[in-house]
């Protein structure tokens, strides 16, 4: 799982008038899907690194960073009810990745966050809503350890 943002992204995002804050690309993969679902938060389709991302109304909540479990979210407009039924019927983990690419050059990835999966998938009015969760940066589940005699010997006094 990576979370990379170049200095140019930080410089532009801290300015009052941003030249290129980028486009959000979301990729959803699952064993039961013939091919990954690729959507872009844009008015037109986006081709990035040879892959077409379909323009779709969506609202992301980018995942947190640091040592704790990754938490984010995704709201996708349920424009086509067949797609909504398909997503809701998938069993098991749906892998999710967020990328922000340059508007001027969609092959230039400004931010990427992989290693997430969707949980709590539900519909809220015209939206399909899900939480995007992952593991901490060391690849260990959060919390890192649970209470046991080795970690918390005072809890297990006879």
XYZ file of N, CA and C in Angstrom, residues 9-153:
435
model
N 2.448 18.650 -5.693
C 1.054 18.550 -5.244
C 0.851 19.374 -3.991
N 1.762 19.235 -3.020
C 1.646 19.985 -1.770
C 1.745 21.487 -2.019
N 2.654 21.897 -2.906
C 2.799 23.312 -3.210
C 1.522 23.880 -3.822
N 0.962 23.161 -4.809
C -0.236 23.655 -5.482
C -1.457 23.601 -4.573
N -1.572 22.564 -3.738
C -2.750 22.457 -2.883
C -2.741 23.508 -1.780
N -1.576 24.068 -1.455
C -1.520 25.087 -0.413
C -1.671 26.500 -0.972
N -1.693 26.645 -2.278
C -1.880 27.959 -2.880
C -3.358 28.326 -2.896
N -3.631 29.621 -2.992
C -5.022 30.051 -3.040
C -5.655 29.636 -4.366
N -4.929 29.803 -5.462
C -5.429 29.407 -6.771
C -4.565 28.253 -7.267
N -5.165 27.103 -7.369
C -4.443 25.894 -7.724
C -4.480 25.703 -9.237
N -3.312 25.432 -9.818
C -3.241 25.201 -11.253
C -3.788 23.829 -11.614
N -3.376 22.790 -10.884
C -3.763 21.428 -11.241
C -3.846 20.580 -9.982
N -5.006 20.604 -9.318
C -5.183 19.775 -8.130
C -5.451 18.330 -8.514
N -5.853 18.091 -9.752
C -5.969 16.730 -10.260
C -7.386 16.207 -10.371
N -7.456 14.994 -10.900
C -8.701 14.253 -11.063
C -8.631 13.012 -10.190
N -9.733 12.648 -9.573
C -9.772 11.448 -8.751
C -10.167 10.262 -9.619
N -9.379 9.201 -9.535
C -9.688 7.942 -10.201
C -9.874 6.873 -9.140
N -10.911 6.058 -9.286
C -11.195 4.977 -8.348
C -11.272 3.677 -9.126
N -10.596 2.647 -8.607
C -10.632 1.320 -9.222
C -11.173 0.331 -8.209
N -12.191 -0.436 -8.612
C -12.778 -1.480 -7.776
C -12.545 -2.824 -8.450
N -12.013 -3.795 -7.706
C -11.779 -5.121 -8.266
C -12.384 -6.176 -7.354
N -12.864 -7.254 -7.973
C -13.456 -8.370 -7.244
C -13.347 -9.603 -8.128
N -13.250 -10.768 -7.508
C -13.092 -12.018 -8.259
C -14.288 -12.296 -9.173
N -15.483 -11.857 -8.806
C -16.674 -12.119 -9.607
C -16.875 -11.127 -10.749
N -16.074 -10.082 -10.815
C -16.169 -9.105 -11.909
C -15.264 -9.530 -13.057
N -15.748 -9.423 -14.283
C -14.942 -9.784 -15.445
C -13.736 -8.867 -15.603
N -13.924 -7.610 -15.297
C -12.830 -6.641 -15.334
C -13.058 -5.611 -14.233
N -12.016 -4.933 -13.796
C -12.183 -3.937 -12.733
C -13.130 -2.817 -13.146
N -13.818 -2.249 -12.169
C -14.653 -1.078 -12.394
C -13.749 0.128 -12.191
N -13.641 0.967 -13.230
C -12.794 2.158 -13.164
C -13.664 3.385 -13.384
N -13.695 4.276 -12.388
C -14.502 5.488 -12.507
C -13.645 6.709 -12.208
N -14.024 7.822 -12.826
C -13.320 9.090 -12.643
C -14.317 10.136 -12.183
N -13.896 10.961 -11.244
C -14.723 12.072 -10.801
C -14.491 13.221 -11.775
N -15.214 13.163 -12.879
C -15.008 14.117 -13.953
C -16.275 14.176 -14.807
N -16.359 15.147 -15.693
C -17.510 15.246 -16.585
C -17.356 14.405 -17.839
N -16.119 14.030 -18.178
C -15.853 13.193 -19.343
C -14.951 12.031 -18.927
N -14.972 10.972 -19.728
C -14.117 9.826 -19.454
C -12.651 10.234 -19.493
N -11.825 9.526 -18.736
C -10.398 9.825 -18.639
C -9.615 8.576 -19.015
N -8.607 8.742 -19.879
C -7.704 7.641 -20.198
C -6.394 7.917 -19.480
N -6.020 7.011 -18.578
C -4.798 7.154 -17.805
C -4.023 5.847 -17.873
N -2.786 5.931 -18.339
C -1.899 4.774 -18.461
C -2.542 3.640 -19.250
N -3.286 4.005 -20.302
C -3.896 3.018 -21.185
C -5.229 2.460 -20.700
N -5.702 2.864 -19.538
C -6.973 2.382 -18.987
C -8.006 3.498 -19.065
N -9.239 3.158 -19.422
C -10.315 4.146 -19.494
C -11.091 4.145 -18.183
N -11.211 5.317 -17.590
C -11.981 5.525 -16.370
C -13.241 6.279 -16.764
N -14.399 5.689 -16.496
C -15.676 6.241 -16.913
C -16.064 7.404 -15.997
N -16.502 8.506 -16.597
C -16.954 9.664 -15.819
C -18.194 9.267 -15.033
N -18.172 9.530 -13.728
C -19.280 9.102 -12.877
C -19.337 10.029 -11.670
N -20.511 10.438 -11.246
C -20.599 11.270 -10.046
C -20.209 10.459 -8.804
N -19.212 10.940 -8.088
C -18.793 10.260 -6.866
C -18.199 11.260 -5.903
N -18.244 10.894 -4.626
C -17.670 11.730 -3.571
C -16.808 10.831 -2.693
N -15.495 11.052 -2.703
C -14.624 10.215 -1.880
C -14.342 10.846 -0.522
N -13.925 10.048 0.385
C -13.320 10.506 1.636
C -11.986 9.776 1.678
N -10.912 10.496 1.346
C -9.608 9.861 1.224
C -9.196 9.239 2.550
N -8.505 8.100 2.492
C -8.127 7.405 3.719
C -7.124 8.185 4.554
N -7.163 7.908 5.836
C -6.212 8.510 6.762
C -4.829 7.934 6.496
N -3.813 8.579 7.039
C -2.459 8.054 6.895
C -1.850 7.894 8.270
N -0.764 7.170 8.348
C -0.106 6.948 9.630
C -0.103 5.491 10.011
N 0.104 5.245 11.292
C 0.250 3.885 11.794
C -1.087 3.179 12.027
N -2.159 3.926 12.201
C -3.438 3.317 12.529
C -4.085 2.725 11.286
N -5.192 2.030 11.497
C -5.929 1.454 10.377
C -6.373 2.563 9.434
N -6.354 2.271 8.152
C -6.762 3.246 7.145
C -8.279 3.305 7.097
N -8.835 4.508 7.099
C -10.282 4.699 7.045
C -10.599 5.784 6.040
N -11.453 5.478 5.115
C -11.930 6.434 4.135
C -13.352 6.065 3.768
N -13.838 6.591 2.691
C -15.182 6.259 2.271
C -15.421 6.634 0.831
N -16.531 6.155 0.313
C -16.853 6.399 -1.085
C -18.364 6.451 -1.246
N -18.817 7.463 -1.962
C -20.234 7.589 -2.337
C -20.264 7.670 -3.856
N -20.931 6.712 -4.480
C -21.040 6.670 -5.938
C -22.512 6.805 -6.293
N -22.814 7.679 -7.242
C -24.197 7.863 -7.674
C -24.704 6.574 -8.307
N -25.866 6.143 -7.863
C -26.483 4.914 -8.372
C -27.318 5.265 -9.604
N -26.623 5.744 -10.635
C -27.293 6.212 -11.846
C -27.965 5.048 -12.570
N -27.296 3.933 -12.664
C -27.823 2.744 -13.323
C -28.129 1.715 -12.240
N -29.397 1.447 -11.999
C -29.795 0.556 -10.903
C -29.209 -0.848 -11.059
N -28.948 -1.312 -12.286
C -28.353 -2.634 -12.492
C -26.949 -2.682 -11.893
N -26.209 -1.589 -12.012
C -24.861 -1.536 -11.436
C -24.960 -1.578 -9.918
N -25.898 -0.835 -9.360
C -26.098 -0.844 -7.913
C -26.421 -2.231 -7.398
N -27.334 -2.941 -8.088
C -27.672 -4.310 -7.673
C -26.466 -5.224 -7.762
N -25.647 -5.061 -8.801
C -24.460 -5.899 -8.969
C -23.475 -5.673 -7.827
N -23.189 -4.421 -7.506
C -22.240 -4.115 -6.431
C -22.749 -4.652 -5.096
N -24.037 -4.468 -4.826
C -24.597 -4.930 -3.561
C -24.630 -6.456 -3.462
N -24.641 -7.154 -4.599
C -24.709 -8.621 -4.571
C -23.339 -9.287 -4.454
N -22.255 -8.537 -4.607
C -20.922 -9.135 -4.527
C -20.632 -9.609 -3.105
N -20.129 -10.819 -2.988
C -19.782 -11.386 -1.681
C -18.271 -11.333 -1.508
N -17.831 -11.095 -0.303
C -16.389 -11.020 -0.036
C -15.872 -9.613 -0.226
N -14.553 -9.505 -0.190
C -13.917 -8.180 -0.262
C -13.891 -7.616 -1.674
N -14.223 -6.339 -1.744
C -14.082 -5.592 -2.990
C -12.873 -4.693 -2.793
N -11.809 -4.946 -3.530
C -10.592 -4.138 -3.417
C -10.846 -2.763 -4.021
N -10.258 -1.749 -3.411
C -10.489 -0.372 -3.821
C -9.168 0.387 -3.821
N -8.951 1.214 -4.830
C -7.779 2.092 -4.833
C -8.205 3.488 -5.259
N -7.572 4.481 -4.644
C -7.790 5.885 -4.977
C -6.516 6.412 -5.624
N -6.672 7.151 -6.706
C -5.536 7.818 -7.345
C -5.962 9.222 -7.739
N -5.050 10.151 -7.622
C -5.283 11.493 -8.155
C -4.233 11.701 -9.238
N -4.707 12.027 -10.434
C -3.817 12.241 -11.570
C -3.924 13.687 -12.023
N -2.912 14.140 -12.707
C -2.882 15.494 -13.231
C -3.957 15.674 -14.301
N -4.644 16.815 -14.283
C -5.638 17.102 -15.329
C -4.946 17.297 -16.677
N -3.771 17.922 -16.647
C -3.045 18.198 -17.887
C -2.456 16.925 -18.491
N -1.999 16.004 -17.651
C -1.396 14.757 -18.115
C -1.895 13.618 -17.220
N -3.006 12.957 -17.612
C -3.586 11.913 -16.760
C -2.671 10.723 -16.494
N -1.559 10.618 -17.215
C -0.607 9.544 -16.941
C 0.295 9.885 -15.758
N 0.270 11.139 -15.313
C 1.087 11.598 -14.195
C 0.296 11.422 -12.897
N 0.661 10.409 -12.103
C -0.046 10.115 -10.857
C 0.521 10.993 -9.748
N -0.342 11.837 -9.159
C 0.069 12.735 -8.089
C -0.071 12.085 -6.716
N -1.026 11.173 -6.574
C -1.317 10.527 -5.290
C -1.890 9.158 -5.593
N -1.450 8.160 -4.865
C -2.109 6.858 -4.997
C -2.203 6.188 -3.638
N -3.306 5.490 -3.460
C -3.527 4.759 -2.218
C -4.198 3.446 -2.583
N -3.446 2.368 -2.475
C -3.938 1.032 -2.793
C -4.038 0.232 -1.504
N -4.516 -0.988 -1.595
C -4.582 -1.859 -0.437
C -5.804 -1.643 0.426
N -6.819 -0.999 -0.117
C -8.060 -0.775 0.623
C -9.118 -1.765 0.145
N -10.143 -1.953 0.948
C -11.298 -2.720 0.510
C -12.556 -2.075 1.069
N -13.681 -2.335 0.399
C -14.938 -1.713 0.775
C -15.686 -2.565 1.791
N -16.254 -1.920 2.806
C -17.091 -2.596 3.787
C -18.353 -1.768 3.995
N -19.350 -2.380 4.588
C -20.577 -1.657 4.909
C -21.262 -1.064 3.699
N -21.283 -1.790 2.593
C -21.880 -1.272 1.362
C -23.397 -1.211 1.538
N -23.963 -0.046 1.199
C -25.387 0.159 1.381
C -25.854 1.237 0.405
N -27.152 1.390 0.308
C -27.693 2.477 -0.503
C -28.277 3.529 0.428
N -28.072 4.772 0.055
C -28.649 5.916 0.764
C -29.241 6.836 -0.291
N -30.534 6.687 -0.512
C -31.179 7.466 -1.556
C -30.578 7.126 -2.909
N -30.110 8.132 -3.639
C -29.562 7.865 -4.970
C -28.077 7.470 -4.954
N -27.533 7.154 -3.792
C -26.104 6.861 -3.676
C -25.850 5.425 -3.223
N -24.741 4.860 -3.691
C -24.190 3.640 -3.125
C -23.062 4.116 -2.216
N -23.119 3.760 -0.953
C -22.186 4.264 0.042
C -21.413 3.099 0.632
N -20.105 3.294 0.835
C -19.275 2.257 1.443
C -18.134 2.907 2.209
N -17.627 2.172 3.181
C -16.426 2.588 3.889
C -15.251 1.920 3.199
N -14.151 2.643 3.070
C -12.919 2.085 2.507
C -11.944 1.914 3.665
N -11.557 0.687 3.941
C -10.682 0.413 5.070
C -9.459 -0.364 4.608
N -8.402 -0.268 5.391
C -7.168 -0.981 5.103
C -6.379 -1.161 6.371
N -5.138 -1.530 6.218
C -4.284 -1.770 7.363
C -3.311 -0.629 7.534
N -2.658 -0.601 8.708
C -1.648 0.408 8.981
C -0.462 0.264 8.049
N 0.442 1.215 8.098
C 1.551 1.245 7.147
C 2.540 0.112 7.348
N 2.492 -0.575 8.480
C 3.396 -1.703 8.682
C 2.769 -3.027 8.283
N 1.572 -3.001 7.699
C 0.926 -4.213 7.243
C 0.339 -5.051 8.364
N 0.197 -4.483 9.542
C -0.396 -5.201 10.657
C -1.791 -4.649 10.905
N -2.699 -5.553 11.238
C -4.066 -5.118 11.501
C -4.101 -4.231 12.734
N -5.083 -3.345 12.793
C -5.249 -2.462 13.940
C -6.409 -2.977 14.766
N -6.359 -3.082 16.083
C -5.180 -2.774 16.891
C -4.112 -3.840 16.693
N -2.847 -3.436 16.902
C -1.724 -4.310 16.582
C -1.687 -5.568 17.443
N -2.125 -5.479 18.682
C -2.141 -6.665 19.532
C -3.382 -6.628 20.400
N -3.774 -7.780 20.884
C -4.921 -7.833 21.772
C -4.438 -8.249 23.156
N -5.304 -8.118 24.113
C -4.924 -8.476 25.484
C -4.725 -9.985 25.584
N -3.551 -10.373 25.999
C -3.234 -11.775 26.271
C -2.209 -11.799 27.400
N -1.902 -12.943 27.985
C -0.995 -12.976 29.137
C 0.391 -12.376 28.853
N 0.871 -12.450 27.617
C 2.190 -11.910 27.304
C 2.170 -10.386 27.214
N 1.117 -9.823 26.636
C 1.021 -8.384 26.420
C 0.531 -7.665 27.670
N -0.440 -8.244 28.361
C -1.040 -7.604 29.539
C -1.091 -8.603 30.701
N 0.069 -8.901 31.324
C 0.084 -9.933 32.363
C -0.746 -9.555 33.588
